[in-house]
mmCIF file of C-alpha atoms in Angstrom:
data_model
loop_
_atom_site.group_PDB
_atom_site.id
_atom_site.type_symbol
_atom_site.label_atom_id
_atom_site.label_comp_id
_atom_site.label_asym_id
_atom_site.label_seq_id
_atom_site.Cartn_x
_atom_site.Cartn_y
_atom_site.Cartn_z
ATOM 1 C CA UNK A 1 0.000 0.000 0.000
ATOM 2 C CA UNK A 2 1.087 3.396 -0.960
ATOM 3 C CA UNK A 3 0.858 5.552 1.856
ATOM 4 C CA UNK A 4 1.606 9.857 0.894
ATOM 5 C CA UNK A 5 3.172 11.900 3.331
ATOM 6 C CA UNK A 6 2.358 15.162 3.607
ATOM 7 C CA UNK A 7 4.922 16.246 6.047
ATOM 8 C CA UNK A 8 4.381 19.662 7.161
ATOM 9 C CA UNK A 9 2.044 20.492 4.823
ATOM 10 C CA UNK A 10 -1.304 21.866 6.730
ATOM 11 C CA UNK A 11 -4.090 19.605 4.437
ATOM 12 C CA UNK A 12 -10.710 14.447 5.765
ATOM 13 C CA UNK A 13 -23.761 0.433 12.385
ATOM 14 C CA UNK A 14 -23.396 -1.799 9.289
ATOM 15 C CA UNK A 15 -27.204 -1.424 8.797
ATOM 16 C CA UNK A 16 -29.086 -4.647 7.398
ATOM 17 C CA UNK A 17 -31.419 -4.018 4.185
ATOM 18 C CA UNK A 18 -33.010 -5.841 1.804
ATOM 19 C CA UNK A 19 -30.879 -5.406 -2.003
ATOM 20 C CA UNK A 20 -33.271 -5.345 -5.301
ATOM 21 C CA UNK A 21 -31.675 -5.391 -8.316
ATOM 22 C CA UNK A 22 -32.150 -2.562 -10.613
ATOM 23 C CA UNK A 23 -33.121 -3.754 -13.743
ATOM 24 C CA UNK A 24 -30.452 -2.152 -15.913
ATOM 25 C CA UNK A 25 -26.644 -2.945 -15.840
ATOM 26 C CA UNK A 26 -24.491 -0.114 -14.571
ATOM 27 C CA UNK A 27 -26.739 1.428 -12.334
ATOM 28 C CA UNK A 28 -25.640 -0.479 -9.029
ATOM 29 C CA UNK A 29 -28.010 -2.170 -6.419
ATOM 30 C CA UNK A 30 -31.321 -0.887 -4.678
ATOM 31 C CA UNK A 31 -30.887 -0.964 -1.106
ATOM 32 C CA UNK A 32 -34.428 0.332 -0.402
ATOM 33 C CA UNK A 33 -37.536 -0.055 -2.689
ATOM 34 C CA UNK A 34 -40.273 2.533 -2.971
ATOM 35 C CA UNK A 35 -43.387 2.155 -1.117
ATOM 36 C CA UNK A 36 -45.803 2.339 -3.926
ATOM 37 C CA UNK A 37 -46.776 5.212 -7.009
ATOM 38 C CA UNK A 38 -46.772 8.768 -6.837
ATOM 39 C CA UNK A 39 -47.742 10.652 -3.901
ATOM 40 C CA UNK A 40 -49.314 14.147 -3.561
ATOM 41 C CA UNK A 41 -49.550 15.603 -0.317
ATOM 42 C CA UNK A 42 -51.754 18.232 1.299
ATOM 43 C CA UNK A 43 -49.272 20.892 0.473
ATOM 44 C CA UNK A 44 -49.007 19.411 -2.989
ATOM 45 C CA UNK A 45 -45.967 17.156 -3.163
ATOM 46 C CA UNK A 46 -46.162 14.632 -6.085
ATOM 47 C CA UNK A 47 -42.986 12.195 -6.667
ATOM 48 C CA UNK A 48 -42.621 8.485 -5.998
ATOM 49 C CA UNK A 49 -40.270 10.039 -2.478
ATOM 50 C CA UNK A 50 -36.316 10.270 -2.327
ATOM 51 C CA UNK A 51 -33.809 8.953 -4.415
ATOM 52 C CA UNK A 52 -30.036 8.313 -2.890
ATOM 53 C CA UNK A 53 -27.422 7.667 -4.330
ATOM 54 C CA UNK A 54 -24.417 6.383 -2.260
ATOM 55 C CA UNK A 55 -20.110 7.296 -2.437
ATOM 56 C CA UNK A 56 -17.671 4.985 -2.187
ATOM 57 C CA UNK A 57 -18.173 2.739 0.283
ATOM 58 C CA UNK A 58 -21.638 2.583 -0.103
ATOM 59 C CA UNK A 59 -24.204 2.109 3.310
ATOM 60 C CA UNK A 60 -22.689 0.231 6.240
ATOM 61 C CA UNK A 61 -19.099 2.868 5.712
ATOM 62 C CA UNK A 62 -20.447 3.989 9.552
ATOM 63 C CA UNK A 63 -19.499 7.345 8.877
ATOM 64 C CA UNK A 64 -20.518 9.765 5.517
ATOM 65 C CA UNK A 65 -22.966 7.435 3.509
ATOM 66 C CA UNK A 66 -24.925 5.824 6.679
ATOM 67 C CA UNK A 67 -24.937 9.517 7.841
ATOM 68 C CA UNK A 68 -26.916 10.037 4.459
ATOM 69 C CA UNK A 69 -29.113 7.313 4.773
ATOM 70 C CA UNK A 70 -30.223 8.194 8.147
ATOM 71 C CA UNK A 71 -31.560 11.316 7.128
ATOM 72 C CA UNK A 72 -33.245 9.740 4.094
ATOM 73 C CA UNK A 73 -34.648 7.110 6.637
ATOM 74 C CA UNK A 74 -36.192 10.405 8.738
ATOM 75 C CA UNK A 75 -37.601 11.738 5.678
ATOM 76 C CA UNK A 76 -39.385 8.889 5.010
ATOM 77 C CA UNK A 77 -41.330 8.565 7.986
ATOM 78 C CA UNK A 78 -41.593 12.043 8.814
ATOM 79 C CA UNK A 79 -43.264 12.758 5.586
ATOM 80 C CA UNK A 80 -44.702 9.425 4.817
ATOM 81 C CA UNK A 81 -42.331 8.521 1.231
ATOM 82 C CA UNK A 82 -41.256 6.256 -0.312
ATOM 83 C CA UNK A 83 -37.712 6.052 -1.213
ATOM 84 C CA UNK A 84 -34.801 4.189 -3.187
ATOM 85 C CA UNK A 85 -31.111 4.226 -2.126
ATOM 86 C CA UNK A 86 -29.015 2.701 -4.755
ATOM 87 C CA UNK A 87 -25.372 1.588 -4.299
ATOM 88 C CA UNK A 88 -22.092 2.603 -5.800
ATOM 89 C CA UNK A 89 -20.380 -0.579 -8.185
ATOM 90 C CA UNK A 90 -16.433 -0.645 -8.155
ATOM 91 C CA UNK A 91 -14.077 1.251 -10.707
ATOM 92 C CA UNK A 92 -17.518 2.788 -12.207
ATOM 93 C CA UNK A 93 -17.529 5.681 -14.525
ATOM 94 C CA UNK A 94 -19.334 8.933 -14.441
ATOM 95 C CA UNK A 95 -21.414 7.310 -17.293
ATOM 96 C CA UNK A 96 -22.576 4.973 -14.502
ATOM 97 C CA UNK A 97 -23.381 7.575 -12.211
ATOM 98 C CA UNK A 98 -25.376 9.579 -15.220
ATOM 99 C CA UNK A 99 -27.376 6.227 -15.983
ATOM 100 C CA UNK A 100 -28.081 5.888 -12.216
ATOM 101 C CA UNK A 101 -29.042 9.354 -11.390
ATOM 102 C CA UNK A 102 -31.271 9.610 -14.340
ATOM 103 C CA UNK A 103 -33.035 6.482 -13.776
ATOM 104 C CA UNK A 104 -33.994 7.974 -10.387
ATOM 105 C CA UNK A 105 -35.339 10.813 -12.186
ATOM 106 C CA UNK A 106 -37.049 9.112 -14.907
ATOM 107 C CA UNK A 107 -38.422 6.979 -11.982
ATOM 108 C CA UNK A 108 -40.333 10.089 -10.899
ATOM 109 C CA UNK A 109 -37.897 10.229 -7.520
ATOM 110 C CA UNK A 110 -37.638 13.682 -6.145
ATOM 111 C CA UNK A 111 -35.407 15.168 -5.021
ATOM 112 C CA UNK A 112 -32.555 12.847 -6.325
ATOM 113 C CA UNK A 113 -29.157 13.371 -4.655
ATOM 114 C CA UNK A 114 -25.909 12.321 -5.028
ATOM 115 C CA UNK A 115 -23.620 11.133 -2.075
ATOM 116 C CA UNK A 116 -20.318 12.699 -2.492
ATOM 117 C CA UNK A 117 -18.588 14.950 -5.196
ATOM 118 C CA UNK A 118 -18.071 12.427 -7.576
ATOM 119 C CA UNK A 119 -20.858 12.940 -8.166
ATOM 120 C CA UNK A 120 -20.737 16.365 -9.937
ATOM 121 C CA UNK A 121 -20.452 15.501 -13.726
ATOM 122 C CA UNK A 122 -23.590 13.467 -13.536
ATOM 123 C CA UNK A 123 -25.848 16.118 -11.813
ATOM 124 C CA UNK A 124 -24.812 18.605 -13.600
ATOM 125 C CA UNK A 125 -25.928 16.758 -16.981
ATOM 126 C CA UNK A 126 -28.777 14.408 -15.741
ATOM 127 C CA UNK A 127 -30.082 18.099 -13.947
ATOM 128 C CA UNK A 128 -30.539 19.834 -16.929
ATOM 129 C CA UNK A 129 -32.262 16.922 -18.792
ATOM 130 C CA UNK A 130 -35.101 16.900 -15.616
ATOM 131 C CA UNK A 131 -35.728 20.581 -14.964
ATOM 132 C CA UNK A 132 -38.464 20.294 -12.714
ATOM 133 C CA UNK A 133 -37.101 17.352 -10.163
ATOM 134 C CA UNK A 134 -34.698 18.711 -7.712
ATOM 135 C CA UNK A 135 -31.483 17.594 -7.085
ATOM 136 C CA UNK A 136 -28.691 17.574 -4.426
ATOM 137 C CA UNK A 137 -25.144 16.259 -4.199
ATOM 138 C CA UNK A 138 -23.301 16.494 -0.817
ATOM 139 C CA UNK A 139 -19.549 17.926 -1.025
ATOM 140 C CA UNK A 140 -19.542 19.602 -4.012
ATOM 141 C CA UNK A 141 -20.629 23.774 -5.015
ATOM 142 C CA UNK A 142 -19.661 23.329 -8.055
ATOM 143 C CA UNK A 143 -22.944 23.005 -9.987
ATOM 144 C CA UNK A 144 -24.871 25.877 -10.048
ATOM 145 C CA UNK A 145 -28.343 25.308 -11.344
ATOM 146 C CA UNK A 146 -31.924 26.271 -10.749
ATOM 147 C CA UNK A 147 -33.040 22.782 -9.833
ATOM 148 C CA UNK A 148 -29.922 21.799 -7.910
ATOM 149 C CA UNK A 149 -28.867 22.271 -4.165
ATOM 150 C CA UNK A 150 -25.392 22.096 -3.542
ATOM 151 C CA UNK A 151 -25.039 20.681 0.557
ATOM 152 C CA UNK A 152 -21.804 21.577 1.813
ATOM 153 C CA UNK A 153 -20.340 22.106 5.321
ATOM 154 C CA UNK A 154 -17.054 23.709 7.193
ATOM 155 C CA UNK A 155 -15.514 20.258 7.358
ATOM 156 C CA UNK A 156 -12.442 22.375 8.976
ATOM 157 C CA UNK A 157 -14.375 23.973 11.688
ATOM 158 C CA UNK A 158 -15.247 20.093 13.151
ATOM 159 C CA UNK A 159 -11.712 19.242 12.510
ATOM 160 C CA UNK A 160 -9.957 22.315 14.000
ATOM 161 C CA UNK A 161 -11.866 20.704 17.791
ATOM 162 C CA UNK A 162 -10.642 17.216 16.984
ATOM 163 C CA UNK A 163 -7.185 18.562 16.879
ATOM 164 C CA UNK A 164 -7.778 20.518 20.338
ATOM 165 C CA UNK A 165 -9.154 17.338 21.436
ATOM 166 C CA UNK A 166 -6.335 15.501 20.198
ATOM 167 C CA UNK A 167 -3.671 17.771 21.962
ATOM 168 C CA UNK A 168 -5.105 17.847 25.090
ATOM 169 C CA UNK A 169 -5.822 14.308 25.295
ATOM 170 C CA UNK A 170 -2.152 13.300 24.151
ATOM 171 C CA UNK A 171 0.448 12.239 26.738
ATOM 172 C CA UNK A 172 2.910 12.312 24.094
ATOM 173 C CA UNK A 173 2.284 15.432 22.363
ATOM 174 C CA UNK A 174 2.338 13.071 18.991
ATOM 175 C CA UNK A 175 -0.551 12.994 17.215
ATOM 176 C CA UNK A 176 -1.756 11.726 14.126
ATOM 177 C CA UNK A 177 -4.264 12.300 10.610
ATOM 178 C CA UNK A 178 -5.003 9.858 8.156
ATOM 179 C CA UNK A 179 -6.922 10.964 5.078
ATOM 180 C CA UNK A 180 -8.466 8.440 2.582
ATOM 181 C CA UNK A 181 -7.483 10.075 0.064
ATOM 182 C CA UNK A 182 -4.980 12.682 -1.513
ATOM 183 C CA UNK A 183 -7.789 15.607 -2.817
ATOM 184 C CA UNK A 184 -8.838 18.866 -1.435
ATOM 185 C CA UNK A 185 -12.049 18.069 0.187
ATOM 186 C CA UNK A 186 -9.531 15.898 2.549
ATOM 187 C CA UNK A 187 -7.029 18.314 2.995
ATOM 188 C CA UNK A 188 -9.872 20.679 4.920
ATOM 189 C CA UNK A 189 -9.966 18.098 7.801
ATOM 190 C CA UNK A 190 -6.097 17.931 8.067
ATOM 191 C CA UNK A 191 -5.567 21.970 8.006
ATOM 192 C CA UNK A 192 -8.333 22.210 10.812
ATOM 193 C CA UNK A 193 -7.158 19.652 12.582
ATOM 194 C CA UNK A 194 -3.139 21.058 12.855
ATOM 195 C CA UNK A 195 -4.530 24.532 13.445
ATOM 196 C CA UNK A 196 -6.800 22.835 15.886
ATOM 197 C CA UNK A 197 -3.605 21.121 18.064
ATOM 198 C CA UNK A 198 -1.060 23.498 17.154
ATOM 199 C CA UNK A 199 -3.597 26.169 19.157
ATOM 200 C CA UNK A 200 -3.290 24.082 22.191
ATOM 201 C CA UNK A 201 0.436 22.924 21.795
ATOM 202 C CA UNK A 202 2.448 25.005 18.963
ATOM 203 C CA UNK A 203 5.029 22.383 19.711
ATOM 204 C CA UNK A 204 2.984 18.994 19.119
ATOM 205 C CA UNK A 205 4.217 16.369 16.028
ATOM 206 C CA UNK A 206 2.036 15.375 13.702
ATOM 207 C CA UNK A 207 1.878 12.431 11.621
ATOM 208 C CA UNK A 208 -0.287 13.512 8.496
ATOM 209 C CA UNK A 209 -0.528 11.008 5.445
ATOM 210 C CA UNK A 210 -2.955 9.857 2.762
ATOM 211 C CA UNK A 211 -4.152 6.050 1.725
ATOM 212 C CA UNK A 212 -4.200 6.559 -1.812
ATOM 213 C CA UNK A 213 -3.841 9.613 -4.344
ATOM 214 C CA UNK A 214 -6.968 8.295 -6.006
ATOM 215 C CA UNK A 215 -10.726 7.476 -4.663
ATOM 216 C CA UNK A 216 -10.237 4.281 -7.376
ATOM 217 C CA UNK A 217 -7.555 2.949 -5.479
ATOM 218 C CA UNK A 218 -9.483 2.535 -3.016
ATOM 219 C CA UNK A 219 -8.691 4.547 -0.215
ATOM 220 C CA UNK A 220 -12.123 5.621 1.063
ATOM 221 C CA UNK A 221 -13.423 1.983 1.222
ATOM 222 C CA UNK A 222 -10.115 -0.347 2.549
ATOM 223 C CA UNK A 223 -10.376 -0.828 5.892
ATOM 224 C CA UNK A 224 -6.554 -2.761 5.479
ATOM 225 C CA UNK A 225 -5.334 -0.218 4.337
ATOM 226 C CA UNK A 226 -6.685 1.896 7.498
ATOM 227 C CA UNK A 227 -5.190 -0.935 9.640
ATOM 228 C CA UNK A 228 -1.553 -0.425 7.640
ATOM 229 C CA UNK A 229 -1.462 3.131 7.933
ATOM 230 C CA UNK A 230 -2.344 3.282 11.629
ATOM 231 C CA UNK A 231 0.346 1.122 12.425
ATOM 232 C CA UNK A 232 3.048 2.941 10.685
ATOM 233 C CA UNK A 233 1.350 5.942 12.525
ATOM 234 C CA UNK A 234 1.267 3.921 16.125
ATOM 235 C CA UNK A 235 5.193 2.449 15.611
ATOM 236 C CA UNK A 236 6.418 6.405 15.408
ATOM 237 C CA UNK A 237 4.588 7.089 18.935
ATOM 238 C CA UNK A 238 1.133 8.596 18.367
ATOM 239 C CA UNK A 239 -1.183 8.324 20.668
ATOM 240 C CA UNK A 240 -4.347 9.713 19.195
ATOM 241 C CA UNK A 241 -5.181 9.428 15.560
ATOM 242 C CA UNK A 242 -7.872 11.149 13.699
ATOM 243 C CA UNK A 243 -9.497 9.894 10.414
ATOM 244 C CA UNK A 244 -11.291 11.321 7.332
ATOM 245 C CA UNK A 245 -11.029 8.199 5.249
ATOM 246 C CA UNK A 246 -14.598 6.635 4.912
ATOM 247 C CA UNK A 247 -14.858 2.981 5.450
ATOM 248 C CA UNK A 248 -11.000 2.580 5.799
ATOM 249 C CA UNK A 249 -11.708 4.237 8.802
ATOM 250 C CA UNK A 250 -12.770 1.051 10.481
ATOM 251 C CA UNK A 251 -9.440 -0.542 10.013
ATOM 252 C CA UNK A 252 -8.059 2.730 11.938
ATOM 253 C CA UNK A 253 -9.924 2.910 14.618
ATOM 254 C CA UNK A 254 -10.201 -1.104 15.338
ATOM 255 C CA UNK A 255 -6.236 -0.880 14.723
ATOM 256 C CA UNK A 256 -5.711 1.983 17.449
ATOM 257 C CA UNK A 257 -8.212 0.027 19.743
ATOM 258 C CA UNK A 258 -5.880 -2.925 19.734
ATOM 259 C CA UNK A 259 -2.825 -0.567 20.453
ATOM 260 C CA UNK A 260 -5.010 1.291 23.232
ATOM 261 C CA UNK A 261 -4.545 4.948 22.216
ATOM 262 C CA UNK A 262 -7.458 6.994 21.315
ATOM 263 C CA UNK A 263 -8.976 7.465 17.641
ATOM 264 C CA UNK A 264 -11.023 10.427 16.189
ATOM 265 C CA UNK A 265 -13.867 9.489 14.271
ATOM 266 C CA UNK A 266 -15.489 11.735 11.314
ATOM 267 C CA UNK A 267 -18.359 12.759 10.035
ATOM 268 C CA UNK A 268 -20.920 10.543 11.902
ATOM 269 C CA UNK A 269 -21.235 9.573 15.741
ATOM 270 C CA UNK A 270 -18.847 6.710 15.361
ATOM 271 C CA UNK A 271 -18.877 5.832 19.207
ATOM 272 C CA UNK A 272 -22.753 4.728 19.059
ATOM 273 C CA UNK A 273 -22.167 2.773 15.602
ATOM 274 C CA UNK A 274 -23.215 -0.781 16.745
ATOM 275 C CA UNK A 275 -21.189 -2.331 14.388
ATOM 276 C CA UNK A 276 -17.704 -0.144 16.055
ATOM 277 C CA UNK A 277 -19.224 -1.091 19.796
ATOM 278 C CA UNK A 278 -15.962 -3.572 20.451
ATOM 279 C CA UNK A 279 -13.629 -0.910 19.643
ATOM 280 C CA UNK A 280 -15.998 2.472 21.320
ATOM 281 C CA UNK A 281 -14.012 2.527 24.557
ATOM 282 C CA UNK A 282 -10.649 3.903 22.518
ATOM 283 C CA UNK A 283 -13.149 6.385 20.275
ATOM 284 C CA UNK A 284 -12.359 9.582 22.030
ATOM 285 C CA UNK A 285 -15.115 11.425 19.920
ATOM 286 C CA UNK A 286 -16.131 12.347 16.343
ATOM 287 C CA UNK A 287 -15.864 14.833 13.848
ATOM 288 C CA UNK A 288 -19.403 15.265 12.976
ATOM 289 C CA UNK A 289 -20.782 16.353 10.150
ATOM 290 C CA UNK A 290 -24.883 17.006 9.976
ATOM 291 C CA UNK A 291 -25.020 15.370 6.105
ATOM 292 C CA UNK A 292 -28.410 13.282 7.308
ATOM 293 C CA UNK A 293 -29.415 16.615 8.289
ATOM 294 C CA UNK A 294 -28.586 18.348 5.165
ATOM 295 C CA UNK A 295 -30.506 15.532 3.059
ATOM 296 C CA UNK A 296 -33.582 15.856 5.234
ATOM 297 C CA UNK A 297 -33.729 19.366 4.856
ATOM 298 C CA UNK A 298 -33.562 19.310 1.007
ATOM 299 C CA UNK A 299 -36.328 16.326 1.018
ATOM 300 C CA UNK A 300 -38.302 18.717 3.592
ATOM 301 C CA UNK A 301 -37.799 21.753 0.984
ATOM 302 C CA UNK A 302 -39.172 19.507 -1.790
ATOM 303 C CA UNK A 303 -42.336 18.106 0.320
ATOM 304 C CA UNK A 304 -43.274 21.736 1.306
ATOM 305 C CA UNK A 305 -43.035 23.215 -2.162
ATOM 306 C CA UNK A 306 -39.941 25.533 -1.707
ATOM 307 C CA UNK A 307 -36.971 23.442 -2.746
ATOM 308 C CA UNK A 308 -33.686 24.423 -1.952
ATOM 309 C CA UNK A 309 -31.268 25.150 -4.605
ATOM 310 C CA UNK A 310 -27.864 27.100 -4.746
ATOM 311 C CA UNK A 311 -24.971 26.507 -1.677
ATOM 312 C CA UNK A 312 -26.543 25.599 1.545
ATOM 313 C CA UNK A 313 -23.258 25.338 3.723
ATOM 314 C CA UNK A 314 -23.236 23.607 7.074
ATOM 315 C CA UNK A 315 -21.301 25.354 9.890
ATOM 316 C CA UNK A 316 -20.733 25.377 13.742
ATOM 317 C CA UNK A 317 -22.541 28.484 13.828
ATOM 318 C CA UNK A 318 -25.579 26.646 12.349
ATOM 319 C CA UNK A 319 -25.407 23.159 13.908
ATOM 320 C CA UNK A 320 -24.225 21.708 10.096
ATOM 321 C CA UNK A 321 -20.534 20.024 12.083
ATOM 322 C CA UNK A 322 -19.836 19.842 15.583
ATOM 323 C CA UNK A 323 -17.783 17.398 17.798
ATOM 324 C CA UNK A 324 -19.394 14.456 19.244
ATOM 325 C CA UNK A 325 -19.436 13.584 22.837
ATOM 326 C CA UNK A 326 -20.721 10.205 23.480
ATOM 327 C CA UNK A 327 -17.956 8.462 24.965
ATOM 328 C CA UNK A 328 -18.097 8.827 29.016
ATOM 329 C CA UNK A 329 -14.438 8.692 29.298
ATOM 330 C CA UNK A 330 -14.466 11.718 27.233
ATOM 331 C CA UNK A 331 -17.077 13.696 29.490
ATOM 332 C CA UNK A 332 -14.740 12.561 31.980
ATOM 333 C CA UNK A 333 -11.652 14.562 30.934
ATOM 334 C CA UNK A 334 -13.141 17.870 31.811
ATOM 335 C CA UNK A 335 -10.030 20.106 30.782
ATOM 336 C CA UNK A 336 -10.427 18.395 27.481
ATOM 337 C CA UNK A 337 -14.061 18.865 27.119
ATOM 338 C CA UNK A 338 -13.759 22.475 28.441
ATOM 339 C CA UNK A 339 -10.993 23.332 25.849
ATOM 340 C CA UNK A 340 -13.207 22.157 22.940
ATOM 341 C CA UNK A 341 -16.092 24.217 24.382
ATOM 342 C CA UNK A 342 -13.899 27.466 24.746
ATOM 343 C CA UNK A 343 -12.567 26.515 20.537
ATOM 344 C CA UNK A 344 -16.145 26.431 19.694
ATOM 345 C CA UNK A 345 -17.050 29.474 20.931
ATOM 346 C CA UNK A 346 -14.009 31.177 19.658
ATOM 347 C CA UNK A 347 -15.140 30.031 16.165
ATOM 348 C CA UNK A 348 -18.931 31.112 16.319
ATOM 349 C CA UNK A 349 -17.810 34.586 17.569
ATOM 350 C CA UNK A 350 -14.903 34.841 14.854
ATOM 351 C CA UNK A 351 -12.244 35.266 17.442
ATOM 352 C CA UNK A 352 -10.740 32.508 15.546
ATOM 353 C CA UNK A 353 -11.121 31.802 11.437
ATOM 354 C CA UNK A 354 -9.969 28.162 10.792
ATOM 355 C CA UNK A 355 -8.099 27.563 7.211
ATOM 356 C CA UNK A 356 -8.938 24.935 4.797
ATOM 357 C CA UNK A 357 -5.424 24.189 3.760
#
């Protein structure tokens, strides 16, 4: 495994469904089927209900996609839809993701949104093709349409109080970030995350490096190569690592559970993940990330009539990333859990301005 180094460069519960084949090749697996034909509500709604499509990794990552289908899954029986989450295949083109997302569309699904910023190229063209269906991808501001809502958050914000979490729970002052893989989006986590424990300790090391240069290679969905990489990391002396890597996160946090130092998760709660409960004692918290949120709020905007569209951006200030504190050991360390507060704070107020690389 090819793991990047990034030096000192400042730089991101397995759920049990039922799978139906969709009926044409290319277009991955159902996870969920619809409940039945077009609705129209009260408010008048009309649409067969939500249509996912997953990242890498698909459902049961623990962390970004399950974050998306739990919002989808509140949708659903908030507002009474039906729904259809569809799976990503491996090495699949953006002619796959087209084929998928307009299938959705053609299914009458709306709003149809796409899990991740790979999936730009196909909303932008399948968008254009269904003008009046609504449609969101997560990570990516790039599109700018009419019919399109582009759900994006402060990923740096979240990761600048991992890293104060980080430095004040290290006994080493050696700390470490693994990203899944070498892009920008990735790099946000790792430049909040320095800032974050170079605010505490200017002095602190930090082991920063990246699974794979490409999402193809797989490092968003390797949970071996999590493992590898969190060695190396462990064998230099950190004691707390935080990941941004997707699914390979699993291999690093059940990695630094075995070693007993502490691991960061990302993006969803990973401490009350069911399928991460052997390994929650060593999950010091999570980087969180409100993506379920974001998704029910666009489904919510379609329902009521008013759809969202343009850059809805999830921050601190607005409850869109945060820091998870589950863990009781955590609650415990209250000159940990204080410092986090007081970086909070100084970010809402803009006493502080986190960068993004």
């Amino acid at each position: 495994m090819r793991l990047i180094s990034r030096g000192s460069r400042v730089s991101q519960a397995a759920v049990a469904v039922a799978v139906l084949a969709l009926a044409a090749a290319g277009c991955g697996e159902s996870s969920t089927s619809s409940k039945g034909g077009d609705k129209e509500s009260a408010d008048g709604y009309k649409g067969k209900g939500i249509g996912l499509a997953y990242d890498i990794g698909g459902k049961g990552d623990q962390s970004f996609n399950d974050a998306a289908y739990a919002g989808f899954q509140k949708a659903e029986k908030e507002f009474g839809l039906g729904g259809r989450d569809v799976e990503p295949q491996d090495g699949e083109s953006d002619a796959d993701k087209v084929q998928r997302l307009t299938q959705l569309a053609q299914a009458g699904y709306n709003p149809v949104i796409g899990v991740g910023y790979i999936y730009a190229p196909a909303v932008k063209a399948v968008a254009a093709k269904f003008p009046k269906t609504t449609f969101g991808i997560i990570d990516d501001e790039t599109v700018q349409a009419k019919n399109v809502a582009d759900l994006v958050f402060h990923e740096e914000q979240a990761s600048y109080l991992a890293g104060v979490a980080a430095a004040k729970a290290s006994k080493k002052a050696h700390i470490g970030f693994i990203g899944g893989v070498d892009i920008p989006l990735i790099h946000k986590f790792e430049a909040g995350y320095v800032q974050g424990a170079k605010s505490v300790n200017p002095n602190i090391k930090i082991e920063s490096q990246y699974l794979t240069e490409t999402p193809a290679e797989g490092g968003f969905s390797s949970p071996d190569k999590g493992k590898e990489g969190a060695s190396g990391q462990i064998e230099k002396g950190v004691d707390v690592i935080y990941h941004a890597a997707g699914l390979s996160g699993q291999g690093v946090i059940s990695e630094g559970a075995s070693k007993g130092i502490w691991v960061i998760g990302v993006d969803s709660d990973q401490y009350s993940q069911s399928s991460l409960a052997a390994y929650k004692d060593h999950i010091l918290g999570s980087a969180l990330k409100n993506v379920g949120g974001a998704v029910y709020d666009l489904v919510k905007s379609v329902h009521d009539g008013k759809p969202l569209s343009g850059v809805v951006r999830g921050s601190l200030s607005n409850d869109g990333v945060g820091f998870a504190d589950s863990n009781p050991k955590y609650k415990a360390m209250t000159d940990v859990v204080g410092a986090v507060d007081k970086a909070k704070q100084d970010i809402t107020s803009g006493k502080v301005t986190v960068k993004t690389q």
